Amino acid sequence: GESVGLHLPTLSVQEGDNSIINCAYSNSASDYFIWYKQESGKGPQFIIDIRSNMDKRQGQRVTVLLNKTVKHLSLQIAATQPGDSAVYFCAENMAWQNTDKLIFGTGTRLQVFP
Amino acid sequence: DAGVIQSPRHEVTEMGQEVTLRCKPISGHNSLFWYRQTMMRGLELLIYFNNNVPIDDSGMPEDRFSAKMPNASFSTLKIQPSEPRDSAVYFCASSLGPGTSGGAGNEQFFGPGTRLTVL
């Protein structure tokens, strides 16, 4: 029979537009969050992180927003480029528990078309 | 820095054979993680070590899977006997280790993965 895989939400954007990828994290006790990018055939790669004492952090072309009230994390990519096409994962951590174990979300596929 | 190194990059084997995956973490990192990624289940944590000691192996599927970290620069994940349902990409990741202020240091660096196919 046909296997059923994870249904990854897909975001399709036009090159040059801004992208917003959302993530609902699971644990209100999490205090450290990371966004990873995974290109086809490669391992996940760190993009940006944020601590729970912040609600916004900016990097180069990327911004992460954290809303602890509703346990929501978003990644904004400015002027999306074809090279941004990948699967994006959010991950959460409870650093206050002295653990570096990460809990990963299921991921969102970003497709950039010309 | 060469980053996390995994070998082999690809492995094709027959059901029932033993498979050993290898990982060299980033020098100076104290934590090492083994993950499995499939279309069905996504990215799953199998086991992780801190200072060469297994901390959490609750993700190890069954007794056919075992992992060792004999020293700070080397870890193995072994499957014996292998089955077709073990086919997946296996990632190793390392991090500085817990205790760094506010979570920084908990960022994990991933290797390129080993694509395992069990026929």
PDB file of C-alpha atoms in Angstrom:
ATOM      1  CA  GLY A   1       0.000   0.000   0.000  1.00  0.00           C
ATOM      2  CA  GLU A   2       0.962   3.583  -0.355  1.00  0.00           C
ATOM      3  CA  SER A   3       2.869   4.959   2.610  1.00  0.00           C
ATOM      4  CA  VAL A   4       1.728   8.148   4.214  1.00  0.00           C
ATOM      5  CA  GLY A   5       4.476  10.534   5.176  1.00  0.00           C
ATOM      6  CA  LEU A   6       4.491  13.666   7.237  1.00  0.00           C
ATOM      7  CA  HIS A   7       2.571  16.422   5.543  1.00  0.00           C
ATOM      8  CA  LEU A   8       4.956  19.335   5.569  1.00  0.00           C
ATOM      9  CA  PRO A   9       3.240  22.682   5.225  1.00  0.00           C
ATOM     10  CA  THR A  10       4.581  24.466   2.172  1.00  0.00           C
ATOM     11  CA  LEU A  11       5.073  28.157   1.660  1.00  0.00           C
ATOM     12  CA  SER A  12       5.509  29.308  -1.917  1.00  0.00           C
ATOM     13  CA  VAL A  13       6.843  32.808  -2.481  1.00  0.00           C
ATOM     14  CA  GLN A  14       8.108  34.803  -5.378  1.00  0.00           C
ATOM     15  CA  GLU A  15      11.742  35.763  -5.489  1.00  0.00           C
ATOM     16  CA  GLY A  16      12.206  39.156  -3.884  1.00  0.00           C
ATOM     17  CA  ASP A  17       9.152  38.911  -1.655  1.00  0.00           C
ATOM     18  CA  ASN A  18       9.334  38.552   2.107  1.00  0.00           C
ATOM     19  CA  SER A  19       8.640  35.160   3.676  1.00  0.00           C
ATOM     20  CA  ILE A  20       7.123  34.419   7.051  1.00  0.00           C
ATOM     21  CA  ILE A  21       7.395  30.921   8.468  1.00  0.00           C
ATOM     22  CA  ASN A  22       5.467  30.136  11.614  1.00  0.00           C
ATOM     23  CA  CYS A  23       5.957  27.634  14.399  1.00  0.00           C
ATOM     24  CA  ALA A  24       3.878  26.741  17.417  1.00  0.00           C
ATOM     25  CA  TYR A  25       6.131  25.348  20.101  1.00  0.00           C
ATOM     26  CA  SER A  26       4.980  22.854  22.647  1.00  0.00           C
ATOM     27  CA  ASN A  27       6.359  23.690  26.062  1.00  0.00           C
ATOM     28  CA  SER A  28       5.713  26.915  27.919  1.00  0.00           C
ATOM     29  CA  ALA A  29       8.807  26.169  30.025  1.00  0.00           C
ATOM     30  CA  SER A  30      11.104  26.390  26.991  1.00  0.00           C
ATOM     31  CA  ASP A  31      13.425  29.380  27.203  1.00  0.00           C
ATOM     32  CA  TYR A  32      15.674  29.083  24.181  1.00  0.00           C
ATOM     33  CA  PHE A  33      14.660  28.706  20.538  1.00  0.00           C
ATOM     34  CA  ILE A  34      16.482  28.080  17.301  1.00  0.00           C
ATOM     35  CA  TRP A  35      15.583  28.144  13.635  1.00  0.00           C
ATOM     36  CA  TYR A  36      17.309  25.642  11.362  1.00  0.00           C
ATOM     37  CA  LYS A  37      17.409  25.435   7.574  1.00  0.00           C
ATOM     38  CA  GLN A  38      17.758  22.091   5.826  1.00  0.00           C
ATOM     39  CA  GLU A  39      18.581  21.992   2.157  1.00  0.00           C
ATOM     40  CA  SER A  40      18.047  18.850   0.143  1.00  0.00           C
ATOM     41  CA  GLY A  41      20.683  16.236   0.901  1.00  0.00           C
ATOM     42  CA  LYS A  42      22.226  18.170   3.778  1.00  0.00           C
ATOM     43  CA  GLY A  43      21.978  18.328   7.538  1.00  0.00           C
ATOM     44  CA  PRO A  44      20.053  21.082   9.327  1.00  0.00           C
ATOM     45  CA  GLN A  45      21.981  24.331   9.531  1.00  0.00           C
ATOM     46  CA  PHE A  46      21.643  26.979  12.243  1.00  0.00           C
ATOM     47  CA  ILE A  47      20.053  30.234  11.106  1.00  0.00           C
ATOM     48  CA  ILE A  48      19.233  32.278  14.181  1.00  0.00           C
ATOM     49  CA  ASP A  49      18.357  31.848  17.838  1.00  0.00           C
ATOM     50  CA  ILE A  50      16.473  33.769  20.484  1.00  0.00           C
ATOM     51  CA  ARG A  51      16.197  33.613  24.240  1.00  0.00           C
ATOM     52  CA  SER A  52      12.901  33.881  26.058  1.00  0.00           C
ATOM     53  CA  ASN A  53      13.824  37.253  27.564  1.00  0.00           C
ATOM     54  CA  MET A  54      13.603  38.745  24.077  1.00  0.00           C
ATOM     55  CA  ASP A  55      10.705  39.040  21.668  1.00  0.00           C
ATOM     56  CA  LYS A  56      12.656  39.909  18.549  1.00  0.00           C
ATOM     57  CA  ARG A  57      16.076  39.306  17.152  1.00  0.00           C
ATOM     58  CA  GLN A  58      17.479  40.260  13.789  1.00  0.00           C
ATOM     59  CA  GLY A  59      20.165  38.736  11.669  1.00  0.00           C
ATOM     60  CA  GLN A  60      21.201  39.249   8.110  1.00  0.00           C
ATOM     61  CA  ARG A  61      17.947  39.206   6.112  1.00  0.00           C
ATOM     62  CA  VAL A  62      16.279  37.163   8.852  1.00  0.00           C
ATOM     63  CA  THR A  63      14.241  38.152  11.884  1.00  0.00           C
ATOM     64  CA  VAL A  64      12.858  35.873  14.560  1.00  0.00           C
ATOM     65  CA  LEU A  65       9.837  36.898  16.590  1.00  0.00           C
ATOM     66  CA  LEU A  66       8.803  35.214  19.815  1.00  0.00           C
ATOM     67  CA  ASN A  67       5.363  35.448  21.407  1.00  0.00           C
ATOM     68  CA  LYS A  68       5.486  33.532  24.653  1.00  0.00           C
ATOM     69  CA  THR A  69       1.868  34.256  25.474  1.00  0.00           C
ATOM     70  CA  VAL A  70       0.647  32.060  22.655  1.00  0.00           C
ATOM     71  CA  LYS A  71       3.799  29.924  22.330  1.00  0.00           C
ATOM     72  CA  HIS A  72       4.470  31.119  18.818  1.00  0.00           C
ATOM     73  CA  LEU A  73       7.692  31.627  16.946  1.00  0.00           C
ATOM     74  CA  SER A  74       8.118  33.075  13.479  1.00  0.00           C
ATOM     75  CA  LEU A  75      10.965  33.457  11.044  1.00  0.00           C
ATOM     76  CA  GLN A  76      10.887  36.325   8.602  1.00  0.00           C
ATOM     77  CA  ILE A  77      13.125  36.254   5.566  1.00  0.00           C
ATOM     78  CA  ALA A  78      13.508  39.523   3.692  1.00  0.00           C
ATOM     79  CA  ALA A  79      13.892  39.618  -0.086  1.00  0.00           C
ATOM     80  CA  THR A  80      13.624  35.854  -0.455  1.00  0.00           C
ATOM     81  CA  GLN A  81      16.107  34.301  -2.859  1.00  0.00           C
ATOM     82  CA  PRO A  82      16.137  30.956  -4.704  1.00  0.00           C
ATOM     83  CA  GLY A  83      18.865  29.809  -2.329  1.00  0.00           C
ATOM     84  CA  ASP A  84      16.412  30.139   0.538  1.00  0.00           C
ATOM     85  CA  SER A  85      14.431  27.177  -0.789  1.00  0.00           C
ATOM     86  CA  ALA A  86      14.655  24.540   1.919  1.00  0.00           C
ATOM     87  CA  VAL A  87      12.802  23.003   4.841  1.00  0.00           C
ATOM     88  CA  TYR A  88      12.831  25.188   7.945  1.00  0.00           C
ATOM     89  CA  PHE A  89      12.593  23.771  11.457  1.00  0.00           C
ATOM     90  CA  CYS A  90      12.031  25.511  14.731  1.00  0.00           C
ATOM     91  CA  ALA A  91      13.516  23.924  17.838  1.00  0.00           C
ATOM     92  CA  GLU A  92      12.979  24.608  21.514  1.00  0.00           C
ATOM     93  CA  ASN A  93      15.151  24.011  24.543  1.00  0.00           C
ATOM     94  CA  MET A  94      14.806  24.293  28.304  1.00  0.00           C
ATOM     95  CA  ALA A  95      18.186  25.761  29.092  1.00  0.00           C
ATOM     96  CA  TRP A  96      17.071  26.452  32.657  1.00  0.00           C
ATOM     97  CA  GLN A  97      17.029  22.678  33.201  1.00  0.00           C
ATOM     98  CA  ASN A  98      20.691  22.525  32.283  1.00  0.00           C
ATOM     99  CA  THR A  99      19.974  20.416  29.240  1.00  0.00           C
ATOM    100  CA  ASP A 100      20.965  20.992  25.634  1.00  0.00           C
ATOM    101  CA  LYS A 101      18.350  18.628  24.256  1.00  0.00           C
ATOM    102  CA  LEU A 102      16.333  20.244  21.464  1.00  0.00           C
ATOM    103  CA  ILE A 103      12.750  19.469  20.538  1.00  0.00           C
ATOM    104  CA  PHE A 104      12.213  19.965  16.825  1.00  0.00           C
ATOM    105  CA  GLY A 105       9.029  20.904  15.022  1.00  0.00           C
ATOM    106  CA  THR A 106       7.911  19.029  11.929  1.00  0.00           C
ATOM    107  CA  GLY A 107       9.192  21.685   9.531  1.00  0.00           C
ATOM    108  CA  THR A 108       7.906  23.963   6.789  1.00  0.00           C
ATOM    109  CA  ARG A 109       8.983  23.733   3.174  1.00  0.00           C
ATOM    110  CA  LEU A 110       9.787  27.055   1.528  1.00  0.00           C
ATOM    111  CA  GLN A 111       9.631  27.142  -2.250  1.00  0.00           C
ATOM    112  CA  VAL A 112      10.890  30.216  -4.065  1.00  0.00           C
ATOM    113  CA  PHE A 113       9.841  30.719  -7.645  1.00  0.00           C
ATOM    114  CA  PRO A 114      11.152  33.306 -10.098  1.00  0.00           C
TER     115      PRO A 114
ATOM    116  CA  ASP B   1      37.002  23.685  11.707  1.00  0.00           C
ATOM    117  CA  ALA B   2      35.829  20.719   9.641  1.00  0.00           C
ATOM    118  CA  GLY B   3      32.517  20.543  11.426  1.00  0.00           C
ATOM    119  CA  VAL B   4      30.834  17.309  12.435  1.00  0.00           C
ATOM    120  CA  ILE B   5      32.156  14.420  10.367  1.00  0.00           C
ATOM    121  CA  GLN B   6      30.090  11.344   9.603  1.00  0.00           C
ATOM    122  CA  SER B   7      30.964   8.170   7.781  1.00  0.00           C
ATOM    123  CA  PRO B   8      29.979   6.545   5.609  1.00  0.00           C
ATOM    124  CA  ARG B   9      27.875   9.052   3.674  1.00  0.00           C
ATOM    125  CA  HIS B  10      25.902   6.275   2.038  1.00  0.00           C
ATOM    126  CA  GLU B  11      25.396   2.688   3.112  1.00  0.00           C
ATOM    127  CA  VAL B  12      23.469  -0.005   1.320  1.00  0.00           C
ATOM    128  CA  THR B  13      23.160  -3.320   3.060  1.00  0.00           C
ATOM    129  CA  GLU B  14      20.991  -6.392   3.162  1.00  0.00           C
ATOM    130  CA  MET B  15      18.486  -7.199   5.845  1.00  0.00           C
ATOM    131  CA  GLY B  16      20.098  -8.978   8.770  1.00  0.00           C
ATOM    132  CA  GLN B  17      23.508  -7.412   8.345  1.00  0.00           C
ATOM    133  CA  GLU B  18      25.209  -5.314  10.991  1.00  0.00           C
ATOM    134  CA  VAL B  19      25.563  -1.614  10.245  1.00  0.00           C
ATOM    135  CA  THR B  20      27.909   0.766  12.024  1.00  0.00           C
ATOM    136  CA  LEU B  21      27.660   4.515  11.588  1.00  0.00           C
ATOM    137  CA  ARG B  22      30.448   6.774  12.771  1.00  0.00           C
ATOM    138  CA  CYS B  23      30.650  10.315  13.986  1.00  0.00           C
ATOM    139  CA  LYS B  24      33.391  12.727  14.947  1.00  0.00           C
ATOM    140  CA  PRO B  25      32.006  15.758  16.793  1.00  0.00           C
ATOM    141  CA  ILE B  26      33.429  19.244  16.658  1.00  0.00           C
ATOM    142  CA  SER B  27      36.503  19.494  18.849  1.00  0.00           C
ATOM    143  CA  GLY B  28      35.662  20.999  22.226  1.00  0.00           C
ATOM    144  CA  HIS B  29      32.002  20.093  22.086  1.00  0.00           C
ATOM    145  CA  ASN B  30      30.788  18.147  25.077  1.00  0.00           C
ATOM    146  CA  SER B  31      27.420  16.899  23.833  1.00  0.00           C
ATOM    147  CA  LEU B  32      26.720  14.540  20.958  1.00  0.00           C
ATOM    148  CA  PHE B  33      23.363  13.625  19.474  1.00  0.00           C
ATOM    149  CA  TRP B  34      22.180  10.903  17.102  1.00  0.00           C
ATOM    150  CA  TYR B  35      19.046  11.596  15.039  1.00  0.00           C
ATOM    151  CA  ARG B  36      17.105   9.656  12.457  1.00  0.00           C
ATOM    152  CA  GLN B  37      15.140  11.379   9.702  1.00  0.00           C
ATOM    153  CA  THR B  38      12.444   9.747   7.579  1.00  0.00           C
ATOM    154  CA  MET B  39       9.517  10.978   5.539  1.00  0.00           C
ATOM    155  CA  MET B  40       7.170   9.138   7.873  1.00  0.00           C
ATOM    156  CA  ARG B  41       8.389  10.440  11.228  1.00  0.00           C
ATOM    157  CA  GLY B  42      10.516  13.476  10.473  1.00  0.00           C
ATOM    158  CA  LEU B  43      13.564  14.185  12.636  1.00  0.00           C
ATOM    159  CA  GLU B  44      13.751  11.952  15.709  1.00  0.00           C
ATOM    160  CA  LEU B  45      16.293  12.101  18.512  1.00  0.00           C
ATOM    161  CA  LEU B  46      17.640   8.618  19.179  1.00  0.00           C
ATOM    162  CA  ILE B  47      20.178   9.216  21.920  1.00  0.00           C
ATOM    163  CA  TYR B  48      22.443  11.867  23.273  1.00  0.00           C
ATOM    164  CA  PHE B  49      25.663  11.937  25.253  1.00  0.00           C
ATOM    165  CA  ASN B  50      27.205  14.532  27.477  1.00  0.00           C
ATOM    166  CA  ASN B  51      30.879  14.179  28.382  1.00  0.00           C
ATOM    167  CA  ASN B  52      30.791  10.721  26.754  1.00  0.00           C
ATOM    168  CA  VAL B  53      28.008   9.514  29.045  1.00  0.00           C
ATOM    169  CA  PRO B  54      24.589   8.596  27.607  1.00  0.00           C
ATOM    170  CA  ILE B  55      22.047  10.996  29.074  1.00  0.00           C
ATOM    171  CA  ASP B  56      18.857  10.112  27.256  1.00  0.00           C
ATOM    172  CA  ASP B  57      18.358   7.006  25.121  1.00  0.00           C
ATOM    173  CA  SER B  58      14.581   7.007  25.217  1.00  0.00           C
ATOM    174  CA  GLY B  59      14.441   7.497  21.462  1.00  0.00           C
ATOM    175  CA  MET B  60      16.355   4.340  20.624  1.00  0.00           C
ATOM    176  CA  PRO B  61      13.800   2.204  18.791  1.00  0.00           C
ATOM    177  CA  GLU B  62      14.678  -1.191  20.170  1.00  0.00           C
ATOM    178  CA  ASP B  63      17.479  -3.440  21.309  1.00  0.00           C
ATOM    179  CA  ARG B  64      18.788  -3.766  17.782  1.00  0.00           C
ATOM    180  CA  PHE B  65      20.126  -0.230  18.125  1.00  0.00           C
ATOM    181  CA  SER B  66      23.101   0.624  20.289  1.00  0.00           C
ATOM    182  CA  ALA B  67      25.361   3.654  20.572  1.00  0.00           C
ATOM    183  CA  LYS B  68      28.730   4.191  22.152  1.00  0.00           C
ATOM    184  CA  MET B  69      31.012   7.108  22.788  1.00  0.00           C
ATOM    185  CA  PRO B  70      34.378   5.720  23.892  1.00  0.00           C
ATOM    186  CA  ASN B  71      36.022   9.143  23.888  1.00  0.00           C
ATOM    187  CA  ALA B  72      35.271  12.798  23.275  1.00  0.00           C
ATOM    188  CA  SER B  73      36.096  12.629  19.588  1.00  0.00           C
ATOM    189  CA  PHE B  74      34.259   9.548  18.403  1.00  0.00           C
ATOM    190  CA  SER B  75      30.859   7.894  18.554  1.00  0.00           C
ATOM    191  CA  THR B  76      29.216   4.952  16.830  1.00  0.00           C
ATOM    192  CA  LEU B  77      25.628   3.965  16.208  1.00  0.00           C
ATOM    193  CA  LYS B  78      25.193   0.292  15.504  1.00  0.00           C
ATOM    194  CA  ILE B  79      22.192  -1.578  14.153  1.00  0.00           C
ATOM    195  CA  GLN B  80      22.290  -5.344  14.483  1.00  0.00           C
ATOM    196  CA  PRO B  81      20.494  -6.960  12.751  1.00  0.00           C
ATOM    197  CA  SER B  82      19.331  -4.307  10.306  1.00  0.00           C
ATOM    198  CA  GLU B  83      15.833  -4.322   8.829  1.00  0.00           C
ATOM    199  CA  PRO B  84      14.331  -2.509   5.809  1.00  0.00           C
ATOM    200  CA  ARG B  85      12.365  -0.203   8.116  1.00  0.00           C
ATOM    201  CA  ASP B  86      15.671   1.143   9.440  1.00  0.00           C
ATOM    202  CA  SER B  87      16.252   2.825   6.080  1.00  0.00           C
ATOM    203  CA  ALA B  88      16.637   6.523   6.819  1.00  0.00           C
ATOM    204  CA  VAL B  89      19.128   9.348   7.002  1.00  0.00           C
ATOM    205  CA  TYR B  90      21.018   9.284  10.279  1.00  0.00           C
ATOM    206  CA  PHE B  91      22.453  12.550  11.551  1.00  0.00           C
ATOM    207  CA  CYS B  92      25.005  13.186  14.210  1.00  0.00           C
ATOM    208  CA  ALA B  93      25.139  16.597  15.876  1.00  0.00           C
ATOM    209  CA  SER B  94      27.295  18.138  18.570  1.00  0.00           C
ATOM    210  CA  SER B  95      27.059  21.149  20.854  1.00  0.00           C
ATOM    211  CA  LEU B  96      29.153  22.875  23.494  1.00  0.00           C
ATOM    212  CA  GLY B  97      26.967  21.422  26.195  1.00  0.00           C
ATOM    213  CA  PRO B  98      24.472  22.673  28.751  1.00  0.00           C
ATOM    214  CA  GLY B  99      25.169  25.269  31.326  1.00  0.00           C
ATOM    215  CA  THR B 100      26.069  28.167  29.087  1.00  0.00           C
ATOM    216  CA  SER B 101      24.121  31.276  29.942  1.00  0.00           C
ATOM    217  CA  GLY B 102      20.643  31.482  28.520  1.00  0.00           C
ATOM    218  CA  GLY B 103      20.867  28.566  26.154  1.00  0.00           C
ATOM    219  CA  ALA B 104      23.672  29.775  23.941  1.00  0.00           C
ATOM    220  CA  GLY B 105      25.872  26.740  23.695  1.00  0.00           C
ATOM    221  CA  ASN B 106      22.833  24.585  23.206  1.00  0.00           C
ATOM    222  CA  GLU B 107      22.971  25.248  19.499  1.00  0.00           C
ATOM    223  CA  GLN B 108      23.597  21.943  17.754  1.00  0.00           C
ATOM    224  CA  PHE B 109      25.815  21.584  14.718  1.00  0.00           C
ATOM    225  CA  PHE B 110      24.779  18.808  12.375  1.00  0.00           C
ATOM    226  CA  GLY B 111      26.890  16.552  10.240  1.00  0.00           C
ATOM    227  CA  PRO B 112      26.033  15.783   6.604  1.00  0.00           C
ATOM    228  CA  GLY B 113      24.248  12.555   7.541  1.00  0.00           C
ATOM    229  CA  THR B 114      24.508   8.920   6.526  1.00  0.00           C
ATOM    230  CA  ARG B 115      21.875   7.685   4.119  1.00  0.00           C
ATOM    231  CA  LEU B 116      21.157   4.070   5.047  1.00  0.00           C
ATOM    232  CA  THR B 117      19.290   1.732   2.748  1.00  0.00           C
ATOM    233  CA  VAL B 118      18.466  -1.749   3.999  1.00  0.00           C
ATOM    234  CA  LEU B 119      17.304  -4.075   1.254  1.00  0.00           C
TER     235      LEU B 119
END
